[in-house]
XYZ file of C-alpha atoms in Angstrom:
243
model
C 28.561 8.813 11.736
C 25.329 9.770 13.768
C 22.841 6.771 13.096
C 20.089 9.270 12.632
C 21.585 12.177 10.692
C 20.806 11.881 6.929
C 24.300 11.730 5.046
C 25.471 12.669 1.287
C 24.995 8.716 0.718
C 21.320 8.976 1.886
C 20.119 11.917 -0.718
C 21.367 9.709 -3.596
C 19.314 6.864 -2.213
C 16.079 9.491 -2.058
C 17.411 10.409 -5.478
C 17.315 7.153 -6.688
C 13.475 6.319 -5.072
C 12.535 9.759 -6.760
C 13.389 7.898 -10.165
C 12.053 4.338 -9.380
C 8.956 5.246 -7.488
C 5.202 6.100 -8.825
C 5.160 9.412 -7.193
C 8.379 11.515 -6.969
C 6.556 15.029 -5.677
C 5.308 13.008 -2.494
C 9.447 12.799 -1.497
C 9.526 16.676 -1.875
C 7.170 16.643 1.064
C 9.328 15.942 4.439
C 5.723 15.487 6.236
C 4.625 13.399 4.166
C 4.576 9.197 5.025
C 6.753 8.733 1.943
C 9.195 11.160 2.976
C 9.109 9.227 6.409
C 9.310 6.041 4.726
C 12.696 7.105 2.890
C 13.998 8.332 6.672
C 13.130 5.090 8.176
C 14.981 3.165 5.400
C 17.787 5.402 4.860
C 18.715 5.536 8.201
C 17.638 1.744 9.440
C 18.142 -0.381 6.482
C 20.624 1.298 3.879
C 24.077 0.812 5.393
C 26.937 2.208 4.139
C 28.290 -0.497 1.935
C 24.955 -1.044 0.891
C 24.384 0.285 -3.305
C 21.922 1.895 -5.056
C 20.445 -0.880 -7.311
C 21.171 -0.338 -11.294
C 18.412 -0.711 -14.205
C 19.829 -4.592 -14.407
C 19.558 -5.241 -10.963
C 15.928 -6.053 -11.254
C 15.097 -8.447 -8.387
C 17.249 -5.873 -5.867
C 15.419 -2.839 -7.508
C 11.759 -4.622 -6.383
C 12.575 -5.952 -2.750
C 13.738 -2.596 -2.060
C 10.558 -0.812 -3.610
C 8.468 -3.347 -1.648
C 10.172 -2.431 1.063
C 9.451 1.141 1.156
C 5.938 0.649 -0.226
C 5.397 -1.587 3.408
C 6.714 1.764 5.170
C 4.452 3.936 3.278
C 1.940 1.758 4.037
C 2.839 1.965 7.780
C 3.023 5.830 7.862
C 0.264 6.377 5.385
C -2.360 4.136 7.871
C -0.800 5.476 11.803
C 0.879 2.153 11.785
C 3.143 4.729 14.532
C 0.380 5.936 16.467
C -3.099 3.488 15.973
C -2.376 -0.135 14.951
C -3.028 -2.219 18.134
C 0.043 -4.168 17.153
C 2.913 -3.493 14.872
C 4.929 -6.450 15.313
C 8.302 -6.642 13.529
C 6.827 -4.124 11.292
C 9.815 -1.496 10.457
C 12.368 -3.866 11.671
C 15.660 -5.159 9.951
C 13.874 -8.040 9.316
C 13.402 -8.874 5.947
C 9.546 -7.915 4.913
C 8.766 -11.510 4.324
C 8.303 -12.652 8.064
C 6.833 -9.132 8.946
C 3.937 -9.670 10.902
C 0.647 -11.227 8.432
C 3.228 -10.673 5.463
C 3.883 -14.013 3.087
C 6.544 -13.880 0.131
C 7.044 -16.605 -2.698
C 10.212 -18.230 -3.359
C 12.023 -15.289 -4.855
C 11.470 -13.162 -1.673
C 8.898 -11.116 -3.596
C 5.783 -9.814 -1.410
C 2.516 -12.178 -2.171
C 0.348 -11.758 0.771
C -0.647 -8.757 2.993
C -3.216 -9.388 5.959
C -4.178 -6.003 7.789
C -7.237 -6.966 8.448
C -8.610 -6.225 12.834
C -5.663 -3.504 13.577
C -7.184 -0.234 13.966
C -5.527 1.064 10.780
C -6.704 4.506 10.016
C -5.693 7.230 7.592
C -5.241 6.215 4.168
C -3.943 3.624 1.711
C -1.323 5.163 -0.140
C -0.738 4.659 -3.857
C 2.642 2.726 -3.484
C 0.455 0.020 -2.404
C 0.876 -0.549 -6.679
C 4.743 -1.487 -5.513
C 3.871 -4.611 -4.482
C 3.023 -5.868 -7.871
C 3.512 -9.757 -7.022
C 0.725 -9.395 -4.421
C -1.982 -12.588 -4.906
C -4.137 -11.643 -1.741
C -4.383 -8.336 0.116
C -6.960 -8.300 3.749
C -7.738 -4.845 4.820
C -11.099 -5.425 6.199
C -12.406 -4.404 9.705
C -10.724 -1.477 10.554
C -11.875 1.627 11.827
C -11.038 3.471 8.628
C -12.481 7.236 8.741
C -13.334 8.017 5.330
C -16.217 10.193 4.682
C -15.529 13.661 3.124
C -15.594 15.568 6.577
C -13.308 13.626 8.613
C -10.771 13.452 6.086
C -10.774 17.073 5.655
C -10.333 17.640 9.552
C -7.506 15.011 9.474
C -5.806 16.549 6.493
C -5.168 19.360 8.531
C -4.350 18.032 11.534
C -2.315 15.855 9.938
C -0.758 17.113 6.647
C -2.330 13.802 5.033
C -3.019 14.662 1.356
C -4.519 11.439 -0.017
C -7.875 10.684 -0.681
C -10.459 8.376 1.026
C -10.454 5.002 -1.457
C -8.528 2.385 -3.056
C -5.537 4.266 -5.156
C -5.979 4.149 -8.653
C -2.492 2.266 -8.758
C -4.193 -0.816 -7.597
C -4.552 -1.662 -11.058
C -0.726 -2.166 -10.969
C -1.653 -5.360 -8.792
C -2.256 -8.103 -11.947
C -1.879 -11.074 -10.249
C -4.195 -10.056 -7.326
C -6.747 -13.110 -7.105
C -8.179 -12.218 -3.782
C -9.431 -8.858 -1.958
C -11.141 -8.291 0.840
C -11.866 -4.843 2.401
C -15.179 -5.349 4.012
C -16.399 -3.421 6.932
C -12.823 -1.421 6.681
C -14.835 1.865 5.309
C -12.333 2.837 3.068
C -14.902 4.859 0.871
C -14.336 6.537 -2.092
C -15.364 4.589 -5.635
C -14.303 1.692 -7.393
C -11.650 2.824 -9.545
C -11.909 2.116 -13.750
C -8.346 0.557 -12.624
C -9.665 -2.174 -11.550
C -10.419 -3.433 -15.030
C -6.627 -4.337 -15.369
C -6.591 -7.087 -12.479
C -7.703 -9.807 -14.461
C -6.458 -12.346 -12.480
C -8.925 -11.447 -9.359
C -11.328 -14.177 -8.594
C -12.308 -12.677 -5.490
C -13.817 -9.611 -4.179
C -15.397 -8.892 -0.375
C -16.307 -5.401 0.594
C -19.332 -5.161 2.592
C -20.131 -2.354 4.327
C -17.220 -0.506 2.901
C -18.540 3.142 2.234
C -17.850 2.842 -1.176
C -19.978 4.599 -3.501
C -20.896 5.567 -6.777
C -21.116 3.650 -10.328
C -19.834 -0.041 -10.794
C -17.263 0.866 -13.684
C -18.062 -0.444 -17.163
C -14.215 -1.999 -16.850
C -15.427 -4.725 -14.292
C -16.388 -6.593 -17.369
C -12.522 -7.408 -17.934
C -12.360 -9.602 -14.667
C -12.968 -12.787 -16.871
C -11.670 -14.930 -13.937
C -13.866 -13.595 -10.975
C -15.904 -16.358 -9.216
C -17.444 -14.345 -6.180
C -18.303 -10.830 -5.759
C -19.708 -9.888 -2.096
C -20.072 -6.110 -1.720
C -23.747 -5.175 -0.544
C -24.899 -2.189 1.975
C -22.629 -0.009 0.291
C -24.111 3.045 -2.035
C -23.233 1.517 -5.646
C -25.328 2.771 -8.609
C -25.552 0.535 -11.960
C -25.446 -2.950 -12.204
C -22.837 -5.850 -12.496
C -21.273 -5.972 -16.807
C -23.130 -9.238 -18.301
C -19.270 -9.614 -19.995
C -17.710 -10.638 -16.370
C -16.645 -13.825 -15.152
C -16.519 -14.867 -18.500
């Protein structure tokens, strides 16, 4: 077989991602960094006596999810083209001692530092893969996010995502930590948020973010520390949160 030519064994693979995945159009895409993420995994980590997990292999089914969701990730931020260092990122290696990457005893994704690497484009919504996550950096980048740029990039680019945190980010529920200052991801807080009740947590100065602080806020009963000033935030803080 040629190492880099998709086979028969590879479309039931993207099959099975289509199924398991949050977003199955993206995959119809073969620009898009999901589409690349599949090629990258299809053709450097699925061997050929590797199987497509089954609805009972559950731990199988979310290492490999979390696995693609760090290749989306890649793609989706010019991990290819701008980080300033990739490290074992998109190696065999098992995710776990990928470069700023932690994982708990059952090999499941709990940390993600990409904080100070030039990451640029956007955060893509598979981010919600990594649902064990307890901390996730992504402050200090060079993130373009206003309207205009990401119009220009999108096409340049082909990049169809928005500027912002991904409304799947409520999908992270045992987040207790984020930090995305000075990283100006943009966009607004999404009502999402209101489902991470475990954060206790939250830095994002000088992040471009903008409009209302959502009603939903009030749900975080565990938050200790909110830091998120010079940023363009309307309304103020629910009375209901942190308690």
């Amino acid at each position: 077989d040629d190492p880099k030519k998709l086979l028969p064994r590879h479309f039931l693979f993207l099959d099975w991602l289509k199924s398991a995945t949050l977003d199955a159009t993206v995959l119809e895409d073969e620009t898009s960094p999901q589409y690349r993420a599949f090629q990258w995994l299809a053709l450097d980590s699925i061997s050929s006596r590797d199987e497509i997990p089954d609805n009972t292999q559950f731990v199988k089914t979310a290492r490999l999810l979390e696995r693609y969701a760090m290749a989306c990730i890649f793609y989706s931020t010019k991990g290819d083209t701008d980080w300033l260092t990739t490290g074992n990122w998109l190696t065999d290696d098992d995710i776990c001692i990928w470069m700023k990457a932690s994982c708990n005893g059952n090999g499941r994704l709990i940390g993600l530092d990409l904080s100070e690497n030039n990451l640029r484009g956007s955060i893509p919504p598979e981010l919600g893969l990594l649902n064990q996550l307890e901390s996730f950096h992504f402050g200090k980048n060079p993130y373009e996010s206003s309207t205009a740029n990401f119009r220009t990039r999108e096409l340049q680019t082909g990049d169809n995502l928005p500027p912002g945190l991904p409304t799947t980010i409520g999908l992270l529920v045992n987040l207790e930590e984020l930090r995305i200052s000075r990283s100006g991801v943009g966009g607004t807080i999404p009502t999402e948020i209101g489902k991470m009740t475990r954060l206790k947590k939250i830095f994002g100065k000088e992040s471009e973010i903008s409009g209302p602080i959502p009603s939903q806020m009030g749900l975080l009963a565990n938050l200790v520390e909110i830091d998120v000033p010079k940023n363009d935030l309307s309304g103020q803080l629910p009375s209901e949160l942190g308690q």
